[in-house]
mmCIF file of C-alpha atoms in Angstrom:
data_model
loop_
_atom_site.group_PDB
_atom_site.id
_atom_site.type_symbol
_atom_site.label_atom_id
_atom_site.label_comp_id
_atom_site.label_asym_id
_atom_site.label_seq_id
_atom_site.Cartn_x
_atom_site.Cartn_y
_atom_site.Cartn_z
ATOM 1 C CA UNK A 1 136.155 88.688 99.949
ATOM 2 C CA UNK A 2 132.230 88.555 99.654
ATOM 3 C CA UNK A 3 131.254 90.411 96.107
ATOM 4 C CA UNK A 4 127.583 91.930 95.519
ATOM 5 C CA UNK A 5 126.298 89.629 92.888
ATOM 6 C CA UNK A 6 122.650 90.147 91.773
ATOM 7 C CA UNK A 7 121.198 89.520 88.786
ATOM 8 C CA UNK A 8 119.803 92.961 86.600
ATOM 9 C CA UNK A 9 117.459 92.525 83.485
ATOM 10 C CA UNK A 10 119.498 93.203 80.695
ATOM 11 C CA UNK A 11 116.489 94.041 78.984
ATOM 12 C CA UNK A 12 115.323 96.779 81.363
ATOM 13 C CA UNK A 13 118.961 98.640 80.860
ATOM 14 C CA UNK A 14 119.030 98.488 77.034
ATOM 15 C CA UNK A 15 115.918 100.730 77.465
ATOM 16 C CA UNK A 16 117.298 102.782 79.667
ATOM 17 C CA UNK A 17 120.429 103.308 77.718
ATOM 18 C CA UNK A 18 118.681 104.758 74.823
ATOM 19 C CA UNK A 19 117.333 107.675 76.675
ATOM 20 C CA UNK A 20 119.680 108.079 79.631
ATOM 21 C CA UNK A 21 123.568 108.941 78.741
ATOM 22 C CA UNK A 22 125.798 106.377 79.423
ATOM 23 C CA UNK A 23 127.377 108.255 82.259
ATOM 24 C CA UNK A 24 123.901 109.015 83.898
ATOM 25 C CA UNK A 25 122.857 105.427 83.722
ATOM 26 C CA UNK A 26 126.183 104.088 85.012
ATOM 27 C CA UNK A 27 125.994 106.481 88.259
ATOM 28 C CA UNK A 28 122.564 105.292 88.529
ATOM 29 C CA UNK A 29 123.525 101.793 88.458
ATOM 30 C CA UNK A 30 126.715 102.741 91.130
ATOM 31 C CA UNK A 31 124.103 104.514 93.404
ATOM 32 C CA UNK A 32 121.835 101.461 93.689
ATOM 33 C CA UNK A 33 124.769 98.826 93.902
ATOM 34 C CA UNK A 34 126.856 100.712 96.535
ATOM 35 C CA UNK A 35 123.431 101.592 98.401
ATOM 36 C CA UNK A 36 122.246 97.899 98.261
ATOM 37 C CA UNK A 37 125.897 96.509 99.108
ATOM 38 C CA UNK A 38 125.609 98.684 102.678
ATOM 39 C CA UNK A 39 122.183 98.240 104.028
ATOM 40 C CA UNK A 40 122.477 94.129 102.886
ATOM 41 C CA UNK A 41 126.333 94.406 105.115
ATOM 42 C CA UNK A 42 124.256 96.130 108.002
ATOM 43 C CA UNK A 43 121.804 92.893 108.016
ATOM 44 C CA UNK A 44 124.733 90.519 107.109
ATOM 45 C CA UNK A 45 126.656 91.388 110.540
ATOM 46 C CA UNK A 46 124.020 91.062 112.551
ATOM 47 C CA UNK A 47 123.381 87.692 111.591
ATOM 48 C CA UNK A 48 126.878 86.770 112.115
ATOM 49 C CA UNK A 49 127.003 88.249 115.521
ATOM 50 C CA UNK A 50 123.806 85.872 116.169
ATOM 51 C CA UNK A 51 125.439 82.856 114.554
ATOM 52 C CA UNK A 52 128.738 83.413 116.374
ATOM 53 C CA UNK A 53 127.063 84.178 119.806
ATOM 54 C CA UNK A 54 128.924 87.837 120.777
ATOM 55 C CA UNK A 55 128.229 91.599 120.119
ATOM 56 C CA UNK A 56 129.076 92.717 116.881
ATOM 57 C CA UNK A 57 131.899 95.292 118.805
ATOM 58 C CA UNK A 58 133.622 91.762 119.241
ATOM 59 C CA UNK A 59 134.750 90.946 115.828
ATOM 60 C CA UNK A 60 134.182 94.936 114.717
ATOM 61 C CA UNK A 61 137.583 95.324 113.398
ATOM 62 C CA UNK A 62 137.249 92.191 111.104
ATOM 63 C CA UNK A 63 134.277 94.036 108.634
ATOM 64 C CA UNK A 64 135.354 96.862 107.209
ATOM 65 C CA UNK A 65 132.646 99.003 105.582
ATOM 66 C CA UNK A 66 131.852 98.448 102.207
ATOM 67 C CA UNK A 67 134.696 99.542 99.180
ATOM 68 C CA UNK A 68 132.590 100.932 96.936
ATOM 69 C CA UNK A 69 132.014 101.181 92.927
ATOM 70 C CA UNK A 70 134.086 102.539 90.096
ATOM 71 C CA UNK A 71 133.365 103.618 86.853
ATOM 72 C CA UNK A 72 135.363 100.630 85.457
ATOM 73 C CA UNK A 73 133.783 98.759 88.248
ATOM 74 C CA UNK A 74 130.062 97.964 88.842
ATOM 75 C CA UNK A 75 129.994 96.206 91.937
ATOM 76 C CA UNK A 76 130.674 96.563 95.537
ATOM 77 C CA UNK A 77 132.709 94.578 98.077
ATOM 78 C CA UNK A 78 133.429 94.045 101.107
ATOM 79 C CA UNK A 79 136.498 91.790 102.760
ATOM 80 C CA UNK A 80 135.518 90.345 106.368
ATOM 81 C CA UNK A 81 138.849 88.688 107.953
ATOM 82 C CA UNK A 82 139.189 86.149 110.640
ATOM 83 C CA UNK A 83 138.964 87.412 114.374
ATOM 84 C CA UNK A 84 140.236 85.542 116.905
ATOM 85 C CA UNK A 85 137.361 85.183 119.384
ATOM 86 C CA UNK A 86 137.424 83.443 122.767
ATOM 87 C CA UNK A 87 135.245 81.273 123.612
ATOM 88 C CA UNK A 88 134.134 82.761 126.910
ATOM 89 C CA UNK A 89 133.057 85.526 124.811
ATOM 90 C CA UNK A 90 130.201 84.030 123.481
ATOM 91 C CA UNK A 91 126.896 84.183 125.566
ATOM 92 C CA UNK A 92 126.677 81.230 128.074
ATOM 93 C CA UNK A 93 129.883 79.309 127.907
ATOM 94 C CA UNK A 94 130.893 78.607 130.890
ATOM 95 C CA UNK A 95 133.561 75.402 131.746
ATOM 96 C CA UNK A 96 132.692 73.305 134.496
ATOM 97 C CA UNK A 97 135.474 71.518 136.598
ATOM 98 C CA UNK A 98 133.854 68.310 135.813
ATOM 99 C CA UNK A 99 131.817 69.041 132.902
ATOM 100 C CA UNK A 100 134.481 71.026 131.064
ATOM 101 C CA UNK A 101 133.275 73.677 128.325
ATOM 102 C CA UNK A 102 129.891 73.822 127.311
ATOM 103 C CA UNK A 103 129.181 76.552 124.491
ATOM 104 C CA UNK A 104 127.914 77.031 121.005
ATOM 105 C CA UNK A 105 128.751 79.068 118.235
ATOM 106 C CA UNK A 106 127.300 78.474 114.415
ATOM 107 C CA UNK A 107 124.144 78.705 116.408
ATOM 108 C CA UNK A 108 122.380 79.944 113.189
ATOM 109 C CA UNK A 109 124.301 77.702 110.599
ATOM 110 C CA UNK A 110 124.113 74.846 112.744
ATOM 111 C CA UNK A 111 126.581 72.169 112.423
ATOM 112 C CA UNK A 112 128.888 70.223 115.221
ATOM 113 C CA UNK A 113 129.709 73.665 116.851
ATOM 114 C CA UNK A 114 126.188 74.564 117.816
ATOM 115 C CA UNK A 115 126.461 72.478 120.938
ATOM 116 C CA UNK A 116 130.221 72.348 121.433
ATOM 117 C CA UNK A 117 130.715 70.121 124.416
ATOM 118 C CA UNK A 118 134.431 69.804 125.172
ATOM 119 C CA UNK A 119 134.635 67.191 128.738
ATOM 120 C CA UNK A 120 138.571 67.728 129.227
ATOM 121 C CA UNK A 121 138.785 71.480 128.639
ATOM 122 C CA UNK A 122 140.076 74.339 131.233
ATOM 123 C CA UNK A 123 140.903 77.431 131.931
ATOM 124 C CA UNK A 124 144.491 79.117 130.858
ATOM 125 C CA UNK A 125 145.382 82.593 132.615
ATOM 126 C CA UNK A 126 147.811 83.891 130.235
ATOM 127 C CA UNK A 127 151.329 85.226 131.875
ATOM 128 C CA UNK A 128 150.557 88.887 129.853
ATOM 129 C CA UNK A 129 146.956 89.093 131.060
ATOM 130 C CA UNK A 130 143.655 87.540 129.877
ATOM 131 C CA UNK A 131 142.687 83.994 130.089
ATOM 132 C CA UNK A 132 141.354 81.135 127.438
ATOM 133 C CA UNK A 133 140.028 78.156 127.376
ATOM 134 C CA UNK A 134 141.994 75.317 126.149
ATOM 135 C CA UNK A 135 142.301 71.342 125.889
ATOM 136 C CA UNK A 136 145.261 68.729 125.821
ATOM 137 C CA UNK A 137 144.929 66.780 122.665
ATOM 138 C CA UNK A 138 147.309 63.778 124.047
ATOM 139 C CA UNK A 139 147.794 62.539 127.568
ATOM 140 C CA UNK A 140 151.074 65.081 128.016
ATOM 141 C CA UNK A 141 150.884 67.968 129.671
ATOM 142 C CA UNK A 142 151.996 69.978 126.747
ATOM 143 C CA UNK A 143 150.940 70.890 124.060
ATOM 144 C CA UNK A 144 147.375 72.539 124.258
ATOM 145 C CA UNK A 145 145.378 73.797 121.966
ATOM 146 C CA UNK A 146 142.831 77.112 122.298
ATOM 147 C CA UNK A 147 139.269 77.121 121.360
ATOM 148 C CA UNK A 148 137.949 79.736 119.790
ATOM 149 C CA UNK A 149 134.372 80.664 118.490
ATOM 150 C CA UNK A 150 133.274 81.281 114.792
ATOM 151 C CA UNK A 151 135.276 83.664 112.825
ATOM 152 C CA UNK A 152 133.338 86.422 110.692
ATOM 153 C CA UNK A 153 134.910 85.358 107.992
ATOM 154 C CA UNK A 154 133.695 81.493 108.254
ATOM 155 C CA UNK A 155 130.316 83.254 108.568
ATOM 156 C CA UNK A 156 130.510 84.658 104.612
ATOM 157 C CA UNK A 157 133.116 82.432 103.590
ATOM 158 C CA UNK A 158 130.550 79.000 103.583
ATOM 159 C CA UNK A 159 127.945 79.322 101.237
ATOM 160 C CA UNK A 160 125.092 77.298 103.307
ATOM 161 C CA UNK A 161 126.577 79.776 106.314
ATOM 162 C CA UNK A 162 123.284 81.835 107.333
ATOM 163 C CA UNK A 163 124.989 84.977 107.194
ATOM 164 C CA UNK A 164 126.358 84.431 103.689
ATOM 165 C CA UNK A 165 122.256 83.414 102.614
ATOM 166 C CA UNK A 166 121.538 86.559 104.006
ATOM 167 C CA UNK A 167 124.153 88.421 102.420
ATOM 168 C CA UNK A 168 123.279 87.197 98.889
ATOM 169 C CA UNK A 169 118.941 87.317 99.650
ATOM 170 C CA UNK A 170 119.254 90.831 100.847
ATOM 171 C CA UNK A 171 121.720 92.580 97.991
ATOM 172 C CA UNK A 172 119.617 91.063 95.667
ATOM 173 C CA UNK A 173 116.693 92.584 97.096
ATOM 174 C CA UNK A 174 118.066 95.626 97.440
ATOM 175 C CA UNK A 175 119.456 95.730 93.939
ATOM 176 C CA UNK A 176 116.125 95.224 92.610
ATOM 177 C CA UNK A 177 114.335 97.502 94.493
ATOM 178 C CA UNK A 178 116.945 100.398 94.621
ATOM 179 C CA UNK A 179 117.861 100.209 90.925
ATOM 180 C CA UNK A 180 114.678 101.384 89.390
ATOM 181 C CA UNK A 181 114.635 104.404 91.397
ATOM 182 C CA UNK A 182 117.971 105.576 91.080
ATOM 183 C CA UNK A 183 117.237 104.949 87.417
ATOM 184 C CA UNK A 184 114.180 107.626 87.526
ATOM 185 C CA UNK A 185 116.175 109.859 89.612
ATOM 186 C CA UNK A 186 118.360 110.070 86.863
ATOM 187 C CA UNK A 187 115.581 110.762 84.132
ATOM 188 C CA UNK A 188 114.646 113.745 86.333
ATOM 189 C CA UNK A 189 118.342 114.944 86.611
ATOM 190 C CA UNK A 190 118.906 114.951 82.770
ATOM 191 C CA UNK A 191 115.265 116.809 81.913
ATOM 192 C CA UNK A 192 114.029 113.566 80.301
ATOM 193 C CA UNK A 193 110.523 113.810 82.157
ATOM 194 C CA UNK A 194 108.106 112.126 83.763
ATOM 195 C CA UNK A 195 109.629 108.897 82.394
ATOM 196 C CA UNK A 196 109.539 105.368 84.198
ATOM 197 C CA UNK A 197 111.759 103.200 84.595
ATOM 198 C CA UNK A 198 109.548 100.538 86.525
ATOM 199 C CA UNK A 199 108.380 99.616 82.699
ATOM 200 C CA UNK A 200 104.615 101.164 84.153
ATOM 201 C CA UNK A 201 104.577 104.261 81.038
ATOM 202 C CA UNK A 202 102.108 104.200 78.841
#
C-alpha cells in the first residue's frame, strides 16, 4: 500500500486555524490531499506502464483508484497489487529458436531486468488457451518455470523504483501547490474575506 506522505508547514496551519474553523480547515486540507493523491496516481501509472514495457489496460485491474480521506484520516491511499504479466506482452520481446527470449522490463528503474536475455527459453501453448514463455531450470524436462514482466506493485513497492520517485515528487508537489488554495477557498466560503493563505497579506 503506497500512502501520500508530504510534508505541510506546521506553521502555515496554526495560522490558518485561528481564523478558519476546525472543520473548514480540515475539509480544506482533505480537498488538497485527496486532489494531490489522484493527479500524482495518474502520473505514477504511467510511469509504471513505461518501466514495465505494456499499456496501462494490461495491469489496469491491479491500481485501484485512490481511497480517499476521512475526517479521522488526513491522507490518501492507494493499494497497487501484483499482476501477472507475460512476457510477450511487453513491447519487443520476441524468443528466438536459437537466441531464446530477448526482452526488458524495469526499463525505467533499470537493474538486471532491463535487458533480460534468457538463451534456453521457449514457448508454452497452454492446454486451456494462451501461451507463455518459460525455461527449464535443470537438465529434466520438467519442471519449468514462467517468466513474467514487472509487477505494478514492484513498481511502488521499491523505493529507488522510478515510479515510486515519481509517486512521492509529484504528491508532494501537488500538496504544496493545491493546499494553499483550497485553504483560500475556504476563507471565501466562511465570509472571512479577502484573506491569504499564501502568507502574501499585508
Amino acid at each position: 500500500m503506497a500512502f501520500i506522505n508530504v510534508g505541510i508547514d506546521a506553521t502555515q496551519l496554526e495560522r490558518w486555524a485561528a481564523e478558519l474553523s476546525a472543520r473548514g480547515l480540515s475539509n480544506a486540507i482533505r480537498r488538497a490531499v485527496d486532489q494531490s493523491a489522484r493527479a500524482a496516481r495518474k502520473i505514477a501509472i504511467t510511469v509504471i506502464a513505461g518501466d514495465i514495457g505494456v499499456s496501462k489496460a494490461k495491469f489496469k485491474q491491479a491500481v485501484p483508484k485512490v481511497r480517499a480521506s476521512t475526517a479521522g484520516d488526513l491522507s490518501a491511499s492507494w493499494t497497487i497489487s501484483k499482476a501477472r504479466i507475460g512476457i510477450l506482452n511487453v513491447t519487443g520481446a520476441k524468443v528466438y529458436k536459437a537466441l531464446g527470449l530477448k526482452a526488458s522490463t524495469h526499463r525505467l528503474t533499470g537493474g538486471g531486468s532491463a535487458s533480460l536475455d534468457v538463451r534456453k527459453a521457449f514457448i508454452v501453448n497452454a492446454k486451456a488457451g494462451g501461451r507463455f514463455v518459460a525455461f527449464r531450470r535443470g537438465a529434466d524436462r520438467l519442471p519449468i518455470k514462467g517468466i513474467y514482466a514487472e509487477h505494478p506493485a514492484t513498481a511502488m513497492g521499491q523505493p529507488n523504483a522510478a515510479a515510486r520517485k515519481t509517486w512521492e515528487r509529484e504528491a508532494s508537489r501537488e500538496v504544496a501547490t493545491r493546499l494553499p488554495v483550497e485553504v483560500a477557498k475556504q476563507f471565501a466560503r466562511e465570509g472571512l474575506g479577502p484573506a491569504s493563505p499564501t502568507g502574501n497579506e499585508d
